[in-house]
Amino acid sequence: MMKSDNDVVITGVGIVTCLGVGKEAHLAFLSGAQAGVPQIETERFKPYPVHPMPEIDWSQQIPKRGDQRQMENWQRLGVFSAGLALDDAGLKEDADACASMDMIVAAGGGERDIKVDSLIVDEALKRNDRELLLNEKLTTELRPTLFLAQLSNLMAGNISIVHKVTGSSRTFMGEEAAGISAVETAFHRIKAGQSSHTLVGGAFVAERADILLLVEGINAHATGEWQPLWSRSDESGGGMILGSVGAFLVLESRAHAEKRGAHIYAVIDAIEGDRGNRKDDRLEQRLTRLTGLVDAEAFAETVVFSGASGIVDLSRRERNVLETRLSGASIRGFGGVTGHGMEAQFPLGLALAAISLDGKTKVPAFDADNEKPMDAPATRAVVTTVGYTRGEGVAVLSAA
């Protein structure tokens, strides 16, 4: 492929999952050096398993104790992961670069006030005027920083405060679709010459009773013991196992990266998101169109990082399209080992794809019974995400 000054390249990777902190822990897993069943918590939220956060020394990226105290884990994880990406790109101490850096964050509503939620539920059992009750409690019980949950742009604000990233700032809200839109927007702004370097990503904390309740409200969460992603069935619950994930990337134009001598992990060749009704075969139609971004040649040299949620029917439908459209490619359902990271799921897939291409790894099967081994390292990667309720995205990356 011809090189262009406006090629969108990945120069910084910041990842935190149950597999560990930073790219080294994840590269060890992707190269097969760290094998076995991933970290899983089955007792704390029983019967719902989750992939927990690893041990984190927050002070490594958030040095001021006051800053740490005024954030919840959701914000800490995002600020910490963003700092890892900036460090990795060699931009953390470059005040001018950070001051002109754009930032796009994918965020949920933040952590809720569980005590207020519980109070409302308990009171609602005693009264029939529940609309009036709800208004009463929301106007008298919530802290000023909450609107049922925390403001979504608090993560971006704290990244600006802690890491001095003070260019333009955008926050997308809305589960997996937010992560897809965040990266897609960053890609097209750089491609069009509207931005030279952007920090983009998101964070999600799975160890929350409120989020488990939300997911189980549509019978989507797996129960019992952990099972590999593609091996899950309706008998084990809804199939999705959430994971605490922080994933940020530094994206740059090729010209900007080469001018400062940055290490380039991979090139993002194409990216697109979509959403719509999933009745009949409409999901399959959209995925078929989106996977048309992938050049039809050399599928054997391609690894697919599928961000499938684990929901049995949706994951089966996604896999069927991938196996039909990308025949010969090696499919890896990474959410089976990291947990499903909602807003952070798509950025996480891109991060894993970038370090695997850069490390020239033969990515091991995450579900040995359903994923074929790779004969050689891939030179291209495809990242997909199908949201658990809405939103699909596909990105194509090539080795630098």
CSV table of C-alpha atoms in Angstrom, one decimal:
chain,number,residue,atom,x,y,z
A,1,MET,CA,0.0,0.0,0.0
A,2,MET,CA,1.2,3.5,-0.9
A,3,LYS,CA,2.3,5.6,2.1
A,4,SER,CA,0.7,9.0,2.6
A,5,ASP,CA,1.4,11.9,5.0
A,6,ASN,CA,-2.2,11.6,6.3
A,7,ASP,CA,-2.1,7.9,7.0
A,8,VAL,CA,-3.5,7.3,10.5
A,9,VAL,CA,-0.9,5.5,12.6
A,10,ILE,CA,-0.9,4.2,16.2
A,11,THR,CA,2.0,5.5,18.2
A,12,GLY,CA,0.9,5.0,21.8
A,13,VAL,CA,-0.9,2.1,23.5
A,14,GLY,CA,-2.3,2.2,27.1
A,15,ILE,CA,-4.1,-0.9,28.3
A,16,VAL,CA,-5.4,-2.2,31.6
A,17,THR,CA,-7.4,-5.4,31.8
A,18,CYS,CA,-7.5,-8.5,34.1
A,19,LEU,CA,-4.5,-9.7,32.2
A,20,GLY,CA,-2.4,-6.9,33.7
A,21,VAL,CA,-1.2,-3.3,33.5
A,22,GLY,CA,0.4,-2.0,30.3
A,23,LYS,CA,1.3,-3.4,26.9
A,24,GLU,CA,4.0,-5.8,28.1
A,25,ALA,CA,1.5,-8.0,30.0
A,26,HIS,CA,-0.8,-8.1,27.0
A,27,LEU,CA,1.9,-8.8,24.5
A,28,ALA,CA,3.0,-11.7,26.8
A,29,PHE,CA,-0.5,-13.1,26.5
A,30,LEU,CA,-0.7,-12.5,22.8
A,31,SER,CA,2.6,-14.2,22.2
A,32,GLY,CA,1.5,-17.3,24.2
A,33,ALA,CA,4.0,-16.7,27.0
A,34,GLN,CA,1.1,-16.3,29.5
A,35,ALA,CA,-1.5,-19.1,29.0
A,36,GLY,CA,-4.4,-20.6,30.9
A,37,VAL,CA,-7.7,-19.4,32.2
A,38,PRO,CA,-7.8,-15.6,32.5
A,39,GLN,CA,-8.3,-13.8,35.8
A,40,ILE,CA,-12.0,-14.2,36.9
A,41,GLU,CA,-14.0,-13.3,40.0
A,42,THR,CA,-16.9,-15.7,40.7
A,43,GLU,CA,-17.7,-15.1,44.4
A,44,ARG,CA,-18.1,-11.3,44.9
A,45,PHE,CA,-21.1,-10.9,42.6
A,46,LYS,CA,-22.3,-14.5,42.6
A,47,PRO,CA,-23.9,-15.9,40.4
A,48,TYR,CA,-22.4,-13.4,37.9
A,49,PRO,CA,-18.7,-13.8,37.1
A,50,VAL,CA,-16.6,-10.8,36.1
A,51,HIS,CA,-13.1,-10.1,35.0
A,52,PRO,CA,-11.7,-7.8,37.7
A,53,MET,CA,-9.2,-5.0,37.6
A,54,PRO,CA,-5.6,-6.0,38.4
A,55,GLU,CA,-3.6,-4.5,41.2
A,56,ILE,CA,-2.9,-0.9,40.2
A,57,ASP,CA,-0.5,1.7,41.7
A,58,TRP,CA,-2.6,4.8,40.7
A,59,SER,CA,0.2,7.1,41.7
A,60,GLN,CA,2.3,6.0,38.7
A,61,GLN,CA,-0.1,8.0,36.4
A,62,ILE,CA,-2.1,10.1,38.9
A,63,PRO,CA,0.6,11.4,41.3
A,64,LYS,CA,-1.5,13.8,43.4
A,65,ARG,CA,-3.5,12.0,46.2
A,66,GLY,CA,-6.1,14.7,46.0
A,67,ASP,CA,-6.8,14.0,42.3
A,68,GLN,CA,-7.1,10.3,43.1
A,69,ARG,CA,-9.5,10.9,45.9
A,70,GLN,CA,-12.0,13.0,43.9
A,71,MET,CA,-12.3,10.3,41.2
A,72,GLU,CA,-14.2,7.0,41.3
A,73,ASN,CA,-12.5,3.9,39.9
A,74,TRP,CA,-14.1,4.5,36.5
A,75,GLN,CA,-12.4,7.8,36.1
A,76,ARG,CA,-9.1,6.6,37.7
A,77,LEU,CA,-8.9,3.7,35.2
A,78,GLY,CA,-9.5,6.0,32.3
A,79,VAL,CA,-7.0,8.7,33.4
A,80,PHE,CA,-4.4,5.9,34.3
A,81,SER,CA,-4.8,4.2,30.9
A,82,ALA,CA,-4.6,7.5,29.1
A,83,GLY,CA,-1.3,8.3,30.9
A,84,LEU,CA,0.1,4.9,29.8
A,85,ALA,CA,-0.7,5.7,26.2
A,86,LEU,CA,0.9,9.2,26.4
A,87,ASP,CA,4.0,7.7,28.1
A,88,ASP,CA,4.2,5.0,25.4
A,89,ALA,CA,4.0,7.5,22.6
A,90,GLY,CA,6.8,9.6,24.2
A,91,LEU,CA,4.4,12.6,24.6
A,92,LYS,CA,3.8,12.7,28.3
A,93,GLU,CA,6.5,15.3,29.1
A,94,ASP,CA,6.0,17.2,25.8
A,95,ALA,CA,4.0,20.2,27.1
A,96,ASP,CA,3.5,21.7,23.6
A,97,ALA,CA,2.3,18.4,22.1
A,98,CYS,CA,-0.1,17.8,24.9
A,99,ALA,CA,-1.5,21.3,24.8
A,100,SER,CA,-2.3,20.9,21.1
A,101,MET,CA,-3.5,17.3,21.3
A,102,ASP,CA,-7.1,16.5,20.6
A,103,MET,CA,-8.9,14.1,22.9
A,104,ILE,CA,-12.0,11.9,22.2
A,105,VAL,CA,-13.3,9.8,25.0
A,106,ALA,CA,-16.0,7.1,25.1
A,107,ALA,CA,-17.7,7.0,28.4
A,108,GLY,CA,-20.8,5.7,30.1
A,109,GLY,CA,-22.7,7.4,32.8
A,110,GLY,CA,-20.1,6.7,35.4
A,111,GLU,CA,-20.7,5.1,38.8
A,112,ARG,CA,-24.1,5.4,40.3
A,113,ASP,CA,-25.0,6.2,43.9
A,114,ILE,CA,-26.0,2.7,45.0
A,115,LYS,CA,-27.4,3.9,48.3
A,116,VAL,CA,-29.9,6.2,46.6
A,117,ASP,CA,-30.8,3.5,44.1
A,118,SER,CA,-31.5,1.1,46.9
A,119,LEU,CA,-33.5,3.7,48.8
A,120,ILE,CA,-35.7,4.4,45.8
A,121,VAL,CA,-36.4,0.6,45.3
A,122,ASP,CA,-37.2,0.1,49.0
A,123,GLU,CA,-39.5,3.0,49.1
A,124,ALA,CA,-41.2,2.0,45.9
A,125,LEU,CA,-42.3,-1.2,47.5
A,126,LYS,CA,-44.4,0.8,50.0
A,127,ARG,CA,-46.0,3.4,47.7
A,128,ASN,CA,-48.1,3.5,44.5
A,129,ASP,CA,-47.2,7.0,43.5
A,130,ARG,CA,-43.8,6.0,42.1
A,131,GLU,CA,-43.4,8.8,39.7
A,132,LEU,CA,-43.8,11.3,42.5
A,133,LEU,CA,-41.5,9.2,44.7
A,134,LEU,CA,-38.8,9.2,42.0
A,135,ASN,CA,-38.9,13.0,41.7
A,136,GLU,CA,-38.7,13.5,45.4
A,137,LYS,CA,-35.7,11.3,45.9
A,138,LEU,CA,-33.8,12.5,42.9
A,139,THR,CA,-34.1,16.1,44.0
A,140,THR,CA,-33.2,15.5,47.6
A,141,GLU,CA,-30.8,12.6,47.8
A,142,LEU,CA,-28.4,12.9,44.9
A,143,ARG,CA,-25.0,14.5,45.2
A,144,PRO,CA,-24.4,17.6,43.0
A,145,THR,CA,-22.0,15.7,40.7
A,146,LEU,CA,-24.6,13.1,39.8
A,147,PHE,CA,-27.5,13.1,37.4
A,148,LEU,CA,-28.5,9.5,38.2
A,149,ALA,CA,-24.8,8.8,37.6
A,150,GLN,CA,-21.7,10.8,37.2
A,151,LEU,CA,-21.3,13.3,34.3
A,152,SER,CA,-19.8,11.4,31.3
A,153,ASN,CA,-17.3,14.1,30.5
A,154,LEU,CA,-15.7,14.0,33.9
A,155,MET,CA,-13.1,11.4,32.6
A,156,ALA,CA,-12.0,13.8,29.8
A,157,GLY,CA,-11.9,16.7,32.3
A,158,ASN,CA,-9.6,14.7,34.6
A,159,ILE,CA,-7.4,13.6,31.8
A,160,SER,CA,-7.0,17.3,30.9
A,161,ILE,CA,-6.2,18.2,34.5
A,162,VAL,CA,-3.8,15.4,35.3
A,163,HIS,CA,-2.0,15.0,31.9
A,164,LYS,CA,-2.4,18.6,30.5
A,165,VAL,CA,-4.1,17.4,27.3
A,166,THR,CA,-5.8,20.6,26.4
A,167,GLY,CA,-6.6,20.6,22.7
A,168,SER,CA,-10.2,20.1,21.5
A,169,SER,CA,-12.2,17.6,23.6
A,170,ARG,CA,-15.2,15.4,22.8
A,171,THR,CA,-17.0,12.8,24.8
A,172,PHE,CA,-19.2,10.1,23.2
A,173,MET,CA,-21.7,8.3,25.4
A,174,GLY,CA,-23.6,5.1,24.5
A,175,GLU,CA,-22.0,1.7,25.3
A,176,GLU,CA,-20.0,0.0,22.5
A,177,ALA,CA,-21.2,2.4,19.9
A,178,ALA,CA,-19.5,5.2,21.8
A,179,GLY,CA,-16.1,3.6,21.5
A,180,ILE,CA,-16.7,2.9,17.8
A,181,SER,CA,-17.7,6.5,17.1
A,182,ALA,CA,-14.8,7.9,19.2
A,183,VAL,CA,-12.1,6.1,17.2
A,184,GLU,CA,-13.9,6.6,13.9
A,185,THR,CA,-14.1,10.3,14.5
A,186,ALA,CA,-10.4,10.5,15.4
A,187,PHE,CA,-9.5,8.6,12.3
A,188,HIS,CA,-11.4,10.8,9.9
A,189,ARG,CA,-10.2,14.0,11.5
A,190,ILE,CA,-6.6,13.0,11.0
A,191,LYS,CA,-7.2,11.6,7.6
A,192,ALA,CA,-8.8,14.9,6.5
A,193,GLY,CA,-6.0,17.0,8.0
A,194,GLN,CA,-8.1,18.5,10.7
A,195,SER,CA,-6.0,16.9,13.5
A,196,SER,CA,-2.4,15.8,13.7
A,197,HIS,CA,-2.4,13.9,16.9
A,198,THR,CA,-5.3,12.6,19.1
A,199,LEU,CA,-5.7,10.7,22.3
A,200,VAL,CA,-8.7,8.4,22.0
A,201,GLY,CA,-10.2,5.6,24.2
A,202,GLY,CA,-12.4,4.7,27.1
A,203,ALA,CA,-12.7,2.9,30.3
A,204,PHE,CA,-15.2,0.7,32.0
A,205,VAL,CA,-15.5,-0.8,35.4
A,206,ALA,CA,-17.3,-4.1,35.6
A,207,GLU,CA,-17.3,-4.6,39.3
A,208,ARG,CA,-20.4,-2.6,40.0
A,209,ALA,CA,-23.8,-3.9,41.2
A,210,ASP,CA,-25.7,-1.3,39.1
A,211,ILE,CA,-24.1,-2.4,35.8
A,212,LEU,CA,-24.7,-6.1,36.5
A,213,LEU,CA,-28.4,-5.3,37.2
A,214,LEU,CA,-28.6,-3.3,34.0
A,215,VAL,CA,-27.3,-6.2,31.9
A,216,GLU,CA,-29.2,-8.9,33.7
A,217,GLY,CA,-32.3,-6.8,33.1
A,218,ILE,CA,-32.3,-8.2,29.6
A,219,ASN,CA,-31.0,-11.7,30.7
A,220,ALA,CA,-27.7,-11.0,29.0
A,221,HIS,CA,-25.2,-11.9,31.7
A,222,ALA,CA,-23.6,-15.3,32.0
A,223,THR,CA,-23.9,-17.1,35.3
A,224,GLY,CA,-21.8,-19.7,37.1
A,225,GLU,CA,-18.2,-20.6,36.0
A,226,TRP,CA,-16.2,-19.0,33.2
A,227,GLN,CA,-16.4,-20.6,29.8
A,228,PRO,CA,-14.6,-19.7,26.6
A,229,LEU,CA,-16.4,-17.1,24.5
A,230,TRP,CA,-17.6,-19.2,21.6
A,231,SER,CA,-18.4,-22.2,23.8
A,232,ARG,CA,-21.1,-20.4,25.9
A,233,SER,CA,-24.6,-21.6,25.7
A,234,ASP,CA,-28.1,-20.4,26.7
A,235,GLU,CA,-27.9,-23.0,29.6
A,236,SER,CA,-25.2,-20.9,31.3
A,237,GLY,CA,-27.1,-17.7,31.2
A,238,GLY,CA,-27.0,-14.9,28.7
A,239,GLY,CA,-23.4,-15.4,27.8
A,240,MET,CA,-21.8,-12.0,28.5
A,241,ILE,CA,-19.1,-11.7,31.1
A,242,LEU,CA,-18.1,-8.1,31.8
A,243,GLY,CA,-14.6,-7.0,32.4
A,244,SER,CA,-12.9,-3.9,33.8
A,245,VAL,CA,-11.0,-2.4,30.9
A,246,GLY,CA,-9.1,0.8,30.3
A,247,ALA,CA,-7.9,1.3,26.7
A,248,PHE,CA,-6.4,4.4,25.2
A,249,LEU,CA,-4.5,5.0,21.9
A,250,VAL,CA,-2.4,7.9,20.6
A,251,LEU,CA,-3.3,8.3,16.9
A,252,GLU,CA,-1.2,10.5,14.7
A,253,SER,CA,-0.8,11.4,11.0
A,254,ARG,CA,2.2,9.6,9.5
A,255,ALA,CA,3.9,13.0,8.8
A,256,HIS,CA,3.5,14.1,12.5
A,257,ALA,CA,4.8,10.8,13.8
A,258,GLU,CA,7.7,10.5,11.5
A,259,LYS,CA,8.8,14.1,12.1
A,260,ARG,CA,9.3,13.4,15.8
A,261,GLY,CA,10.7,10.0,15.2
A,262,ALA,CA,7.9,8.1,16.9
A,263,HIS,CA,7.6,4.3,16.9
A,264,ILE,CA,4.6,3.3,14.8
A,265,TYR,CA,2.8,0.1,15.9
A,266,ALA,CA,0.4,-0.2,13.0
A,267,VAL,CA,-1.5,1.8,10.4
A,268,ILE,CA,-5.3,2.1,10.5
A,269,ASP,CA,-6.3,1.6,6.8
A,270,ALA,CA,-10.1,1.9,7.2
A,271,ILE,CA,-12.8,2.1,9.9
A,272,GLU,CA,-16.5,2.4,9.9
A,273,GLY,CA,-19.4,2.1,12.4
A,274,ASP,CA,-23.1,1.5,11.9
A,275,ARG,CA,-26.2,0.7,13.9
A,276,GLY,CA,-29.8,-0.2,13.3
A,277,ASN,CA,-32.6,-2.8,13.7
A,278,ARG,CA,-31.3,-6.4,14.0
A,279,LYS,CA,-34.5,-8.2,13.1
A,280,ASP,CA,-34.4,-10.9,10.4
A,281,ASP,CA,-31.0,-10.6,8.6
A,282,ARG,CA,-30.4,-6.9,9.0
A,283,LEU,CA,-27.4,-7.3,11.3
A,284,GLU,CA,-25.9,-9.7,8.8
A,285,GLN,CA,-26.4,-7.2,6.0
A,286,ARG,CA,-24.6,-4.5,7.9
A,287,LEU,CA,-21.7,-6.7,9.0
A,288,THR,CA,-21.3,-7.9,5.4
A,289,ARG,CA,-21.2,-4.4,4.2
A,290,LEU,CA,-18.7,-3.3,6.9
A,291,THR,CA,-16.4,-6.2,6.3
A,292,GLY,CA,-16.3,-5.1,2.7
A,293,LEU,CA,-13.6,-2.7,4.0
A,294,VAL,CA,-11.2,-5.6,4.0
A,295,ASP,CA,-9.3,-6.3,0.8
A,296,ALA,CA,-10.4,-9.7,-0.4
A,297,GLU,CA,-6.8,-10.9,-0.8
A,298,ALA,CA,-4.5,-12.6,1.6
A,299,PHE,CA,-7.0,-13.6,4.3
A,300,ALA,CA,-4.6,-16.2,5.5
A,301,GLU,CA,-2.3,-13.3,6.6
A,302,THR,CA,-5.1,-11.7,8.6
A,303,VAL,CA,-6.1,-12.1,12.3
A,304,VAL,CA,-9.5,-11.0,13.3
A,305,PHE,CA,-9.9,-9.5,16.8
A,306,SER,CA,-13.6,-10.0,17.4
A,307,GLY,CA,-15.1,-7.9,20.2
A,308,ALA,CA,-18.1,-10.2,20.4
A,309,SER,CA,-20.0,-9.7,23.6
A,310,GLY,CA,-20.5,-13.4,24.4
A,311,ILE,CA,-24.3,-13.1,24.1
A,312,VAL,CA,-25.0,-16.5,22.5
A,313,ASP,CA,-27.2,-15.5,19.6
A,314,LEU,CA,-25.4,-12.3,18.7
A,315,SER,CA,-22.0,-13.9,18.9
A,316,ARG,CA,-23.1,-16.8,16.7
A,317,ARG,CA,-24.5,-14.4,14.1
A,318,GLU,CA,-21.3,-12.3,14.1
A,319,ARG,CA,-19.1,-15.4,13.8
A,320,ASN,CA,-21.1,-16.7,10.9
A,321,VAL,CA,-20.5,-13.5,8.9
A,322,LEU,CA,-16.8,-13.4,9.7
A,323,GLU,CA,-16.3,-17.0,8.7
A,324,THR,CA,-18.2,-16.4,5.4
A,325,ARG,CA,-16.7,-13.0,4.6
A,326,LEU,CA,-13.1,-13.5,5.9
A,327,SER,CA,-12.6,-17.2,5.1
A,328,GLY,CA,-9.1,-18.3,5.9
A,329,ALA,CA,-8.5,-15.6,8.5
A,330,SER,CA,-7.8,-16.5,12.1
A,331,ILE,CA,-10.6,-15.3,14.4
A,332,ARG,CA,-9.9,-14.5,18.0
A,333,GLY,CA,-12.7,-13.5,20.5
A,334,PHE,CA,-10.7,-11.3,22.8
A,335,GLY,CA,-13.6,-10.5,25.1
A,336,GLY,CA,-13.5,-14.1,26.3
A,337,VAL,CA,-10.2,-13.4,28.1
A,338,THR,CA,-10.5,-9.7,29.0
A,339,GLY,CA,-14.2,-9.6,29.6
A,340,HIS,CA,-16.5,-7.4,27.7
A,341,GLY,CA,-15.5,-3.7,28.2
A,342,MET,CA,-18.6,-1.8,26.8
A,343,GLU,CA,-17.4,1.6,25.7
A,344,ALA,CA,-13.7,0.5,25.9
A,345,GLN,CA,-14.3,-2.7,23.8
A,346,PHE,CA,-13.5,-1.3,20.4
A,347,PRO,CA,-10.4,0.7,21.5
A,348,LEU,CA,-9.2,-2.4,23.3
A,349,GLY,CA,-9.5,-4.5,20.1
A,350,LEU,CA,-7.4,-1.9,18.2
A,351,ALA,CA,-4.8,-1.8,21.0
A,352,LEU,CA,-4.5,-5.6,21.0
A,353,ALA,CA,-4.3,-5.7,17.2
A,354,ALA,CA,-1.6,-3.0,17.1
A,355,ILE,CA,0.7,-4.7,19.5
A,356,SER,CA,0.2,-8.1,17.9
A,357,LEU,CA,1.1,-6.7,14.5
A,358,ASP,CA,4.1,-4.8,15.9
A,359,GLY,CA,5.3,-7.8,17.8
A,360,LYS,CA,4.8,-10.2,14.8
A,361,THR,CA,3.0,-12.6,17.1
A,362,LYS,CA,1.2,-15.8,16.2
A,363,VAL,CA,-1.8,-15.0,18.4
A,364,PRO,CA,-2.8,-18.2,20.3
A,365,ALA,CA,-6.4,-19.4,20.3
A,366,PHE,CA,-8.4,-18.0,23.1
A,367,ASP,CA,-11.0,-20.8,22.7
A,368,ALA,CA,-9.1,-23.8,21.6
A,369,ASP,CA,-12.1,-25.8,20.6
A,370,ASN,CA,-13.4,-23.1,18.2
A,371,GLU,CA,-10.4,-21.1,17.0
A,372,LYS,CA,-7.8,-22.5,14.6
A,373,PRO,CA,-4.1,-21.9,15.3
A,374,MET,CA,-2.1,-19.4,13.2
A,375,ASP,CA,0.6,-20.8,10.9
A,376,ALA,CA,2.5,-17.5,10.8
A,377,PRO,CA,2.3,-14.0,12.2
A,378,ALA,CA,-0.3,-11.8,10.6
A,379,THR,CA,0.5,-8.8,8.5
A,380,ARG,CA,-3.0,-7.4,8.8
A,381,ALA,CA,-5.7,-7.3,11.5
A,382,VAL,CA,-9.4,-6.7,11.4
A,383,VAL,CA,-11.1,-5.5,14.6
A,384,THR,CA,-14.9,-5.9,15.0
A,385,THR,CA,-17.3,-5.1,17.7
A,386,VAL,CA,-21.0,-5.9,17.9
A,387,GLY,CA,-22.7,-4.1,20.7
A,388,TYR,CA,-24.8,-6.1,23.2
A,389,THR,CA,-27.8,-4.0,22.3
A,390,ARG,CA,-26.8,-1.8,19.4
A,391,GLY,CA,-23.9,-0.6,17.3
A,392,GLU,CA,-21.4,-2.4,15.0
A,393,GLY,CA,-17.9,-1.4,14.0
A,394,VAL,CA,-15.1,-2.7,11.9
A,395,ALA,CA,-11.5,-1.5,11.5
A,396,VAL,CA,-8.7,-2.7,9.3
A,397,LEU,CA,-5.1,-2.4,10.4
A,398,SER,CA,-1.8,-3.3,8.6
A,399,ALA,CA,1.7,-3.7,9.9
A,400,ALA,CA,3.9,-0.6,9.9
